[in-house]
Tab-separated table of C-alpha atoms in Angstrom:
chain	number	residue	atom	x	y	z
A	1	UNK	CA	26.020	8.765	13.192
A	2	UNK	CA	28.133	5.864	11.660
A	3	UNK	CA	30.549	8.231	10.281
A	4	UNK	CA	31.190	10.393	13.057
A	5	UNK	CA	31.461	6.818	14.743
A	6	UNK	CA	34.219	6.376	12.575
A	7	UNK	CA	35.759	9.472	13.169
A	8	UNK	CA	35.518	9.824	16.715
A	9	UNK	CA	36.608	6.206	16.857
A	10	UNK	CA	40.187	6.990	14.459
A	11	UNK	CA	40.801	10.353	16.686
A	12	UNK	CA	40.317	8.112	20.432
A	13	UNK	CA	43.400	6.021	19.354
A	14	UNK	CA	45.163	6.099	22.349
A	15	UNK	CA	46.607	3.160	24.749
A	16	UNK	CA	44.840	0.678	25.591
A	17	UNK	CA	43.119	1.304	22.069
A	18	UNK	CA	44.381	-1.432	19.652
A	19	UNK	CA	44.762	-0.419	16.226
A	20	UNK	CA	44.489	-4.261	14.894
A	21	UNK	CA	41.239	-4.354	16.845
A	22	UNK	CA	39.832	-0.927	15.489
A	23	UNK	CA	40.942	-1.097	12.048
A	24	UNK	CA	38.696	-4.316	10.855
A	25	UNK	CA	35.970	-3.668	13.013
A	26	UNK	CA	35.493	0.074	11.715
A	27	UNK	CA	35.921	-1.427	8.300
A	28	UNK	CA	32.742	-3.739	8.872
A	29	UNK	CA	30.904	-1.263	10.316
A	30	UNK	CA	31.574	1.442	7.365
A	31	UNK	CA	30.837	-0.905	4.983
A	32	UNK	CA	27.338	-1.151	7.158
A	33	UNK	CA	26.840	2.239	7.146
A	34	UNK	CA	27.430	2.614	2.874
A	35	UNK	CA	24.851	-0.285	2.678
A	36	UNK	CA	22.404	1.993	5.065
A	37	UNK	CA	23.314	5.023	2.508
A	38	UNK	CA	22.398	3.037	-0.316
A	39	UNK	CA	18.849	1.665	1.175
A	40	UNK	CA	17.994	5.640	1.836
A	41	UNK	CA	18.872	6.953	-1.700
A	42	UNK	CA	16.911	4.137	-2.849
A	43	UNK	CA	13.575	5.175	-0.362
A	44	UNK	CA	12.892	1.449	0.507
A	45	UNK	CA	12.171	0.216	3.643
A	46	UNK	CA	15.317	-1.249	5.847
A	47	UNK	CA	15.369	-4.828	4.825
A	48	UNK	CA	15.336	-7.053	8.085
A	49	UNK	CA	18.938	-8.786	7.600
A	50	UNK	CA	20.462	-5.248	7.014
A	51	UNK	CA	18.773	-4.447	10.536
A	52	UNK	CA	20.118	-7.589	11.989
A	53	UNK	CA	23.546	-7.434	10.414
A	54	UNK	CA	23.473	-3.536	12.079
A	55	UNK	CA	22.842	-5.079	15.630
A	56	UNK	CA	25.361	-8.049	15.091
A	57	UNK	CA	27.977	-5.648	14.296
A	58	UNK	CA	27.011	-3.090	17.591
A	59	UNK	CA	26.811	-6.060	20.158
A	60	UNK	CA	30.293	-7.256	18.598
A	61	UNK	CA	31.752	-3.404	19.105
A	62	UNK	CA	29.896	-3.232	22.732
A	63	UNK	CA	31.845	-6.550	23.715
A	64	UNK	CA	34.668	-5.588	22.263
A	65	UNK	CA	35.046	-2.118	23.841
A	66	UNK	CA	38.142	-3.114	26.220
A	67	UNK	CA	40.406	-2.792	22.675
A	68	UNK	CA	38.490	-0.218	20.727
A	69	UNK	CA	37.934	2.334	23.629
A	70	UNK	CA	40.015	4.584	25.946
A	71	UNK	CA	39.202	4.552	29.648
A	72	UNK	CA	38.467	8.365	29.378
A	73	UNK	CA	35.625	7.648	27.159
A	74	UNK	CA	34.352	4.486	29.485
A	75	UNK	CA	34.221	6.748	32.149
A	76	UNK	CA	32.203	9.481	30.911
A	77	UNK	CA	30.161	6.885	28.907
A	78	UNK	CA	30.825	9.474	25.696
A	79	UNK	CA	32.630	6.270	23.574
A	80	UNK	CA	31.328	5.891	20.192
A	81	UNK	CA	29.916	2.761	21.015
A	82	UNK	CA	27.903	4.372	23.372
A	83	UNK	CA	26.394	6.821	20.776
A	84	UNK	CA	25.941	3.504	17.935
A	85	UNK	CA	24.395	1.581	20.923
A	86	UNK	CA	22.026	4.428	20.687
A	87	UNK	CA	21.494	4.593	16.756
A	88	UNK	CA	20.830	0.583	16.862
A	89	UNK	CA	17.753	1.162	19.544
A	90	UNK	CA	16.398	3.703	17.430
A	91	UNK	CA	17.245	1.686	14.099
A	92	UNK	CA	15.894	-1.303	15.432
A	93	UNK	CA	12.528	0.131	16.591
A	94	UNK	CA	12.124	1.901	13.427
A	95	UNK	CA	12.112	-1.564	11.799
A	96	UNK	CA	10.837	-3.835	14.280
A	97	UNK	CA	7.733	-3.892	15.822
A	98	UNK	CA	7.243	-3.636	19.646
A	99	UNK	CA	8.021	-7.314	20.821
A	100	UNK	CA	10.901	-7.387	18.323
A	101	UNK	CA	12.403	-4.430	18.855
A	102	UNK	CA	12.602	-4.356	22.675
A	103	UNK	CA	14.128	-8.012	23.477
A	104	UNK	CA	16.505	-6.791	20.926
A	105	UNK	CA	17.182	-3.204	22.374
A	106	UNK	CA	17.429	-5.024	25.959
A	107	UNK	CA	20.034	-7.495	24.273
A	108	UNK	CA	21.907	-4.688	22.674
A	109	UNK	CA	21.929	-2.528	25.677
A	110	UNK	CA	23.207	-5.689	27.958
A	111	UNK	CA	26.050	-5.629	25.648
A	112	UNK	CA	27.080	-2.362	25.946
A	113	UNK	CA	27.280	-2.939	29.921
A	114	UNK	CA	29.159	-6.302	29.766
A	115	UNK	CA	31.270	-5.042	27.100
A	116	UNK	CA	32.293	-1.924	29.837
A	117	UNK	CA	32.321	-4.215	32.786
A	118	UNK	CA	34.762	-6.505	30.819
A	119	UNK	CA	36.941	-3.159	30.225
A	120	UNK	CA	37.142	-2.488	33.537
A	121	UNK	CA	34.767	-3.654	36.314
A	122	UNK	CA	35.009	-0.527	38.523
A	123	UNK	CA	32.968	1.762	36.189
A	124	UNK	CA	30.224	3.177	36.706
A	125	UNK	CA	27.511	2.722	33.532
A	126	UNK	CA	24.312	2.916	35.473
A	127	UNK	CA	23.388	6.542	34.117
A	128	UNK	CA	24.633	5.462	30.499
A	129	UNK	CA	22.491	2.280	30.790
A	130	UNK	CA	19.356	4.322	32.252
A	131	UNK	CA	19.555	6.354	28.605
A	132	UNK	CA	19.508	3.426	26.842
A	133	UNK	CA	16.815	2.111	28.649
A	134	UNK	CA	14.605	5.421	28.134
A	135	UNK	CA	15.365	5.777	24.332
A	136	UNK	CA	14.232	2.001	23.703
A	137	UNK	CA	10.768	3.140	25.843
A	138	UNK	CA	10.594	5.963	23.561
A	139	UNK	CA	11.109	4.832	19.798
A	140	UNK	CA	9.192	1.959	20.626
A	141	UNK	CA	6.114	3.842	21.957
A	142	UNK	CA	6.296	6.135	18.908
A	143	UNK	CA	6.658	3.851	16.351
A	144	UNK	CA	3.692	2.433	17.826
A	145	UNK	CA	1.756	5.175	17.770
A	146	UNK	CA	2.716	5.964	14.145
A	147	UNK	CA	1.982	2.345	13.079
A	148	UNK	CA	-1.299	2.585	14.699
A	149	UNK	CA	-1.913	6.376	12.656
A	150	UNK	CA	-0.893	4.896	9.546
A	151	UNK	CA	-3.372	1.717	9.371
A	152	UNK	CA	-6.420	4.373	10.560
A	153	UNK	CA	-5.115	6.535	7.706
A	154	UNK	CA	-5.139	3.572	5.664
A	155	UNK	CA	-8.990	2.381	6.907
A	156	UNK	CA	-9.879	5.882	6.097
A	157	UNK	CA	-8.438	6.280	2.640
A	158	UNK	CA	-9.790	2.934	1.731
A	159	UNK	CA	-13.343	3.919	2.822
A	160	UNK	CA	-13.235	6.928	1.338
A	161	UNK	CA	-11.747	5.534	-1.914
A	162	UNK	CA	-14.822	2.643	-1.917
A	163	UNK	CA	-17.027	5.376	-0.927
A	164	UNK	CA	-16.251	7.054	-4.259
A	165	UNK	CA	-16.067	3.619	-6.189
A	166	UNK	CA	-20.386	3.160	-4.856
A	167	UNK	CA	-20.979	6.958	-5.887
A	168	UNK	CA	-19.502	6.194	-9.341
A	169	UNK	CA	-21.610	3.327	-9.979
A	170	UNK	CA	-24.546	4.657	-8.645
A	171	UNK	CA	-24.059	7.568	-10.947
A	172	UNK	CA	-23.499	5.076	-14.296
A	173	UNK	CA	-26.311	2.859	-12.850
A	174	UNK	CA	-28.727	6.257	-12.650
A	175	UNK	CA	-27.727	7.009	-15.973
A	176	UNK	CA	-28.431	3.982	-17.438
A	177	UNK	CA	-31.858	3.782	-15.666
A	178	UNK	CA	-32.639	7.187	-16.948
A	179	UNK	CA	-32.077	6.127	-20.488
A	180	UNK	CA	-35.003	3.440	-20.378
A	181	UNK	CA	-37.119	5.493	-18.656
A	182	UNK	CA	-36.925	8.301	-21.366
A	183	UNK	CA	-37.275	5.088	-23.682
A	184	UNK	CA	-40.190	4.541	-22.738
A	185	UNK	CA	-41.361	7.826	-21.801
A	186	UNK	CA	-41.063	8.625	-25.479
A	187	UNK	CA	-42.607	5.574	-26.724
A	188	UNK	CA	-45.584	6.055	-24.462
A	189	UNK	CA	-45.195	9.613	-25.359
A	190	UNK	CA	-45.960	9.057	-28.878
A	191	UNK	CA	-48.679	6.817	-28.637
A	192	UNK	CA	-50.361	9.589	-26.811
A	193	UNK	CA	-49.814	12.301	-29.593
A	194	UNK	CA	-50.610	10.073	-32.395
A	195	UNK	CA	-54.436	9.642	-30.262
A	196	UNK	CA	-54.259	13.302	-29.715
A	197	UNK	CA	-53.516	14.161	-33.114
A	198	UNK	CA	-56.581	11.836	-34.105
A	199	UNK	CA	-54.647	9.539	-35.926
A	200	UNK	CA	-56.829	6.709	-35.176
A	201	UNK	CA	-60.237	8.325	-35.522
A	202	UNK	CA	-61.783	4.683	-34.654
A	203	UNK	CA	-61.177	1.457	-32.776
A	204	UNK	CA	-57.932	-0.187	-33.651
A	205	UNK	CA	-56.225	-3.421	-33.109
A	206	UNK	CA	-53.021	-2.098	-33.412
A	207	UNK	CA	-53.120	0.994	-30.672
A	208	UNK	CA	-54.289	-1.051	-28.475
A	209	UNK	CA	-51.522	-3.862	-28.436
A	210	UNK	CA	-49.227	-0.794	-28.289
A	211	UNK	CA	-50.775	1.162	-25.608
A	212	UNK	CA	-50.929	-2.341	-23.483
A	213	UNK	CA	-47.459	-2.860	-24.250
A	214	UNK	CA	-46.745	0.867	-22.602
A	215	UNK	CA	-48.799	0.355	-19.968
A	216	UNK	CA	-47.263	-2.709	-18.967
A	217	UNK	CA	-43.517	-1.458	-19.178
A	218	UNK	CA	-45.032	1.465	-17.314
A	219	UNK	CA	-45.858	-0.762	-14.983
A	220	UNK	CA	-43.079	-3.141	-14.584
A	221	UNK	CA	-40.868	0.198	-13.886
A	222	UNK	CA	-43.079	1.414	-11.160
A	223	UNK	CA	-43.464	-1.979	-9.269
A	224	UNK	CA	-39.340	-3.153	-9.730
A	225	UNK	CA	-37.519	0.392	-10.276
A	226	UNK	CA	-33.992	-1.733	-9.004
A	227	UNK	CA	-34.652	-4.895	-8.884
A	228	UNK	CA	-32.468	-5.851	-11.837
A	229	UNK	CA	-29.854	-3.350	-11.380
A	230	UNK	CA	-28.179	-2.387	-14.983
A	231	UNK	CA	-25.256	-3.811	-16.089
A	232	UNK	CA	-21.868	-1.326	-15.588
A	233	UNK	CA	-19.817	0.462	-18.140
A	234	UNK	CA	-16.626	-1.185	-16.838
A	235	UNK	CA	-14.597	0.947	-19.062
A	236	UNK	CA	-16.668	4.581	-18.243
A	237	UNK	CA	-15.928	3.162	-14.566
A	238	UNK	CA	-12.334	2.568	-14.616
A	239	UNK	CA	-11.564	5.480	-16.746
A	240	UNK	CA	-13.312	7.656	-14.180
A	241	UNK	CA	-10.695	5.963	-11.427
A	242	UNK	CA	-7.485	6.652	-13.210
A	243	UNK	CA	-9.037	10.760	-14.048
A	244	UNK	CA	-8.957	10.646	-10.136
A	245	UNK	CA	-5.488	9.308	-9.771
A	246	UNK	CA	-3.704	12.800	-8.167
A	247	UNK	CA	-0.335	12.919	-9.298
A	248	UNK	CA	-0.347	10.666	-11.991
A	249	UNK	CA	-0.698	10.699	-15.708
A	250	UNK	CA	-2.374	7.018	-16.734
A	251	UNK	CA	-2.090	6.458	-20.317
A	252	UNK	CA	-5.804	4.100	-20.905
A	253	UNK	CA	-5.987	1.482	-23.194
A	254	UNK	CA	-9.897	0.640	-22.258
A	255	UNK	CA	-12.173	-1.951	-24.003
A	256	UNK	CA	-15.923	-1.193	-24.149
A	257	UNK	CA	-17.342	-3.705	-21.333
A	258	UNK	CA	-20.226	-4.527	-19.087
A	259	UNK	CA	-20.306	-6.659	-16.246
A	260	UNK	CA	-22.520	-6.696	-12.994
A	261	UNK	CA	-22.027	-4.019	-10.587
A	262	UNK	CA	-20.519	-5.989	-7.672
A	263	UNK	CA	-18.196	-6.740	-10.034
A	264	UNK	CA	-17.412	-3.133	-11.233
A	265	UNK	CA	-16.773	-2.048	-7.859
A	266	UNK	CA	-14.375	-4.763	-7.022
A	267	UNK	CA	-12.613	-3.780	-10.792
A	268	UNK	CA	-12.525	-0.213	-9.385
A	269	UNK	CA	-11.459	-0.492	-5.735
A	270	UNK	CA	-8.421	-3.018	-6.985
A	271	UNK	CA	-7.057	-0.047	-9.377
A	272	UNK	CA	-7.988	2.499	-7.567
A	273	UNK	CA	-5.353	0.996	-5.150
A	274	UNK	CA	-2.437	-0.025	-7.371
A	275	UNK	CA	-2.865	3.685	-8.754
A	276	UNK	CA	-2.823	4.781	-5.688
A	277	UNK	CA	0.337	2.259	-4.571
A	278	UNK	CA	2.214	3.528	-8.239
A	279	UNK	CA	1.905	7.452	-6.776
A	280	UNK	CA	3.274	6.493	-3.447
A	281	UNK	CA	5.677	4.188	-3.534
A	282	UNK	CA	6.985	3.571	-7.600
A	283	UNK	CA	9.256	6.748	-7.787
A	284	UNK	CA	7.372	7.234	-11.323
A	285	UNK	CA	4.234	9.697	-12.445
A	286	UNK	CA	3.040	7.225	-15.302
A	287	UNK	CA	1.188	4.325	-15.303
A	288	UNK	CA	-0.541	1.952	-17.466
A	289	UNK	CA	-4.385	1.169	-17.408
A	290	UNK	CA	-5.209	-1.856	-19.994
A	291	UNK	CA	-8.640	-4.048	-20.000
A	292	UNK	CA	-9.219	-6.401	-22.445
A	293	UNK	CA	-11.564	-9.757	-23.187
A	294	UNK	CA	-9.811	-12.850	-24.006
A	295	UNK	CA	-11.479	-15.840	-24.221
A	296	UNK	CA	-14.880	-14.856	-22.578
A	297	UNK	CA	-12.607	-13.891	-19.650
A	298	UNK	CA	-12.341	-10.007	-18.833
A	299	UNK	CA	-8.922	-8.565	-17.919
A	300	UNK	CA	-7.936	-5.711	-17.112
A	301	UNK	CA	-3.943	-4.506	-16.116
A	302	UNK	CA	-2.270	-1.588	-14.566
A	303	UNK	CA	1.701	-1.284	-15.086
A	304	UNK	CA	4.694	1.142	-13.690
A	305	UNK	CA	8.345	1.003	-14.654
A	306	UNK	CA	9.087	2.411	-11.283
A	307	UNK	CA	10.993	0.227	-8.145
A	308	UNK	CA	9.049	-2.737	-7.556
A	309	UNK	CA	8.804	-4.359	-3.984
A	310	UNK	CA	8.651	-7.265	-2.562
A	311	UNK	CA	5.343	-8.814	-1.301
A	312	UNK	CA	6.613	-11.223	1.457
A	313	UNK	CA	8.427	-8.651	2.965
A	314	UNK	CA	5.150	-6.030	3.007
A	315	UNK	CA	4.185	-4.915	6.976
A	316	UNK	CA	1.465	-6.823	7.998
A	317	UNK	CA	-0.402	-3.945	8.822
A	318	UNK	CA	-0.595	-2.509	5.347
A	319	UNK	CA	-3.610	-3.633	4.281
A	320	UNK	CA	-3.891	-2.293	0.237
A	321	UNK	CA	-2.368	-4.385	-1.677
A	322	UNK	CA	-3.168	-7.910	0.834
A	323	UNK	CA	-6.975	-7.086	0.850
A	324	UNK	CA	-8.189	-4.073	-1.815
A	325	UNK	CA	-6.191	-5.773	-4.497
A	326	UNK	CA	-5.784	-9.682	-4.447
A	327	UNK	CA	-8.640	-10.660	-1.989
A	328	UNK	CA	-11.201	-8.312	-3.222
A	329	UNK	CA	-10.756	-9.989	-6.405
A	330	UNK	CA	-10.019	-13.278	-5.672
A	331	UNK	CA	-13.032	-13.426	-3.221
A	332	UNK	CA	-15.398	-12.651	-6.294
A	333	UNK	CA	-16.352	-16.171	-7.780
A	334	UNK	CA	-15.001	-16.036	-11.217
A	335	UNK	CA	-12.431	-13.257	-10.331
A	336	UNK	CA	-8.642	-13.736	-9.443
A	337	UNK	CA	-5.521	-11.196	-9.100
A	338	UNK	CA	-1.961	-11.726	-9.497
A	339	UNK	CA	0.948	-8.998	-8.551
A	340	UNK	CA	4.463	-9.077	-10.402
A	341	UNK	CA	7.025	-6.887	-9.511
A	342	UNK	CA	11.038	-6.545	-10.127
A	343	UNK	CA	13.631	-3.688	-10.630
A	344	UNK	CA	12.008	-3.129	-14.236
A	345	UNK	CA	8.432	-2.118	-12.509
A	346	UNK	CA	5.101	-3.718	-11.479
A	347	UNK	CA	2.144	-5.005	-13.368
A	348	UNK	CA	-1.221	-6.067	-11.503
A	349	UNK	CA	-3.332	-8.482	-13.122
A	350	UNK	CA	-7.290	-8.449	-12.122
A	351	UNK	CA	-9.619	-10.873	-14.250
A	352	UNK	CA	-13.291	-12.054	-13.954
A	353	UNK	CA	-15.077	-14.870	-16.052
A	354	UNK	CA	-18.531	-14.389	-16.452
C-alpha cells in the first residue's frame, strides 16, 4: 500500500497539487515504507517508534492534503491519503493493543477530516470518515480476539509441556524406586534360598541379623513407599526434553547429575521453553543444551545463533520466557536464570545451589 501510495500520489499531479509539497513528503514516507520492508524480511515484530514514526508521517500527509491532493480525489474520498489513513488503522492495531490503538486511530482519522476540511470546507467526508471509523472497530476487535487465542494457546502448551515434564519424572522416579525394590527383593530373595537350600542346617547368629535386616527394609518400603522421593537424573531428564524438541536438532553436552525433583521439573519446564522459543522465533534448527557443576553450583545452558530479541520490548501477554523461564527458576531458593540475547544469538542461563 505505501508504494502504490507513491504511485498514485506521482500520477494525481495536477493543479492545486504542489510538486515542492509532494516531492519531500513522498520521500519520507518511502523511506517509511523500505524501513517496514526491512522489519518483514527480518520476521520481527513492528518496533513501537517505527509504528509511531508511520502515524506521524500519515497525520502530517492528512493535514497536508490541500497541496498533495487534487479536488477530484477529495471529492470521491479515493486520495491516497485516504487509502494510507486506512493502512495506519490497521498498522496501528496490529501493534497496539485496544486502548492504544483506538485513541490513536480516532486521532489519525480526525486528521484525515481536518486535513479535507482545510482543502476545501464544502466537502463532503462523512461516508469516508464512517470507513475509517468501521475498520478501527474491526482490527481492533480482531486483534483482540487473536491476542486473547494466543495466551490460551500459550496456557495450553505450557500445561501440556509441564504435564509431560511430571510424567517424565514420575517415570525416572518409578525407575529408580524399582531398582531398590529388586535390591532388596534379591537380597531377601537369597536369604530365602540359602534356608531352602539348607545351608544353615542349625540356629545361626548370622541369618538371623540378616533376615532382620530384610525384614526391616521390607518393612520400611511397605510403611513409606514415597515418602523420600528419589533423587532425579537431571541429565536422563533434560536429555529426554531436547529428544522432544520438534523441529530441532540439539547438540547435548550433559553432565551426570542428581538433584531433588522439584528441582528437575523446574530444570525441565525452563528448557523445555527456550527450546521451544529457539524453534519459533530464532530463524535456526540447532541449538545448544550444556549442564555442568561449578563450584557446588549446578548449571545448565541452552544457546542459538539465530536473531535474538529484545526482552523489554516482549508483549506482556507472552508469558514463556517472563514466567516458565526466569521466575520458575528464580522462585526456587537456590535457583536463578539470566537471558542474553544480540544479533549473534541467545544463551539462557538456569543454575541451582544445593
Amino acid at each position: 500500500m505505501g508504494s502504490l501510495a507513491v504511485v498514485a500520489a506521482v500520477l494525481g499531479v495536477v493543479p492545486p497539487v504542489s510538486v515542492a509539497w509532494l516531492a519531500p513528503m513522498l520521500a519520507v514516507h518511502l523511506l517509511w515504507t523500505a524501513l517496514f520492508l526491512r522489519v518483514l524480511l527480518r520476521e520481527g515484530p513492528l518496533p513501537r517508534w517505527l509504528v509511531a514514526g508511520d502515524v506521524a508521517i500519515t497525520v502530517a500527509l492528512c493535514l497536508a492534503q490541500r497541496h498533495l491532493v487534487a479536488e477530484e480525489a477529495l471529492d470521491s474520498g479515493s486520495s491516497f491519503v485516504a487509502g494510507l489513513v486506512t493502512m495506519t488503522i490497521v498498522v496501528a492495531g496490529v501493534a497496539w493493543s485496544a486502548r492504544v490503538a483506538v485513541p490513536v486511530g480516532l486521532v489519525v482519522a480526525g486528521a484525515y477530516l481536518a486535513g479535507v476540511r482545510i482543502a476545501s470546507p464544502t466537502h463532503d467526508v462523512a461516508g469516508t470518515l464512517g470507513i475509517h471509523l468501521v475498520q478501527l472497530l474491526a482490527i481492533v476487535m480482531l486483534m483482540t480476539l487473536l491476542r486473547r487465542a494466543v495466551a490460551s494457546t500459550d496456557r495450553f502448551l505450557r500445561e501440556r509441556a509441564r504435564a509431560e515434564i511430571v510424567l517424565m519424572v514420575d517415570g525416572l522416579r518409578r525407575e529408580d524406586e524399582l531398582k531398590q525394590i529388586s535390591s532388596i527383593h534379591e537380597t531377601s530373595l537369597h536369604t530365602l534360598t540359602m534356608v531352602g537350600m539348607g545351608t544353615y542346617d542349625a540356629p545361626s547368629p548370622t541369618l538371623r541379623a540378616q533376615v532382620a535386616d530384610d525384614l526391616t527394609a521390607l518393612e520400611k518400603l511397605r510403611d513409606t513407599p514415597l515418602a523420600d522421593p528419589s533423587p532425579i537424573a537431571l541429565d536422563t531428564l533434560l536429555d529426554q526434553v531436547a529428544g522432544r524438541a520438534s523441529g530441532l536438532d540439539v547438540h547435548r553436552e550433559l553432565t551426570p547429575e542428581t538433584v531433588p525433583g522439584d528441582v528437575a521439573e523446574r530444570f525441565a519446564r525452563a528448557v523445555s521453553e527456550a527450546l521451544a522459543n529457539v524453534a519459533l522465533h530464532a530463524g535456526v534448527r540447532e541449538a545448544e543444551l550444556i549442564s555442568s557443576r561449578s563450584g557446588g553450583e549446578i548449571r545448565v545452558e541452552v544457546a542459538d545463533a539465530g536473531r535474538g530479541f529484545d526482552q523489554e520490548r516482549l508483549p506482556p501477554d507472552r508469558f514463556g520466557v517472563r514466567g516458565s523461564i526466569l521466575e520458575a527458576m528464580r522462585s526456587l531458593p537456590g535457583g536463578g536464570a539470566e537471558i542474553s540475547s544480540g544479533a549473534h544469538g541467545t544463551r539462557v542461563r538456569l543454575w541451582w545451589r544445593p
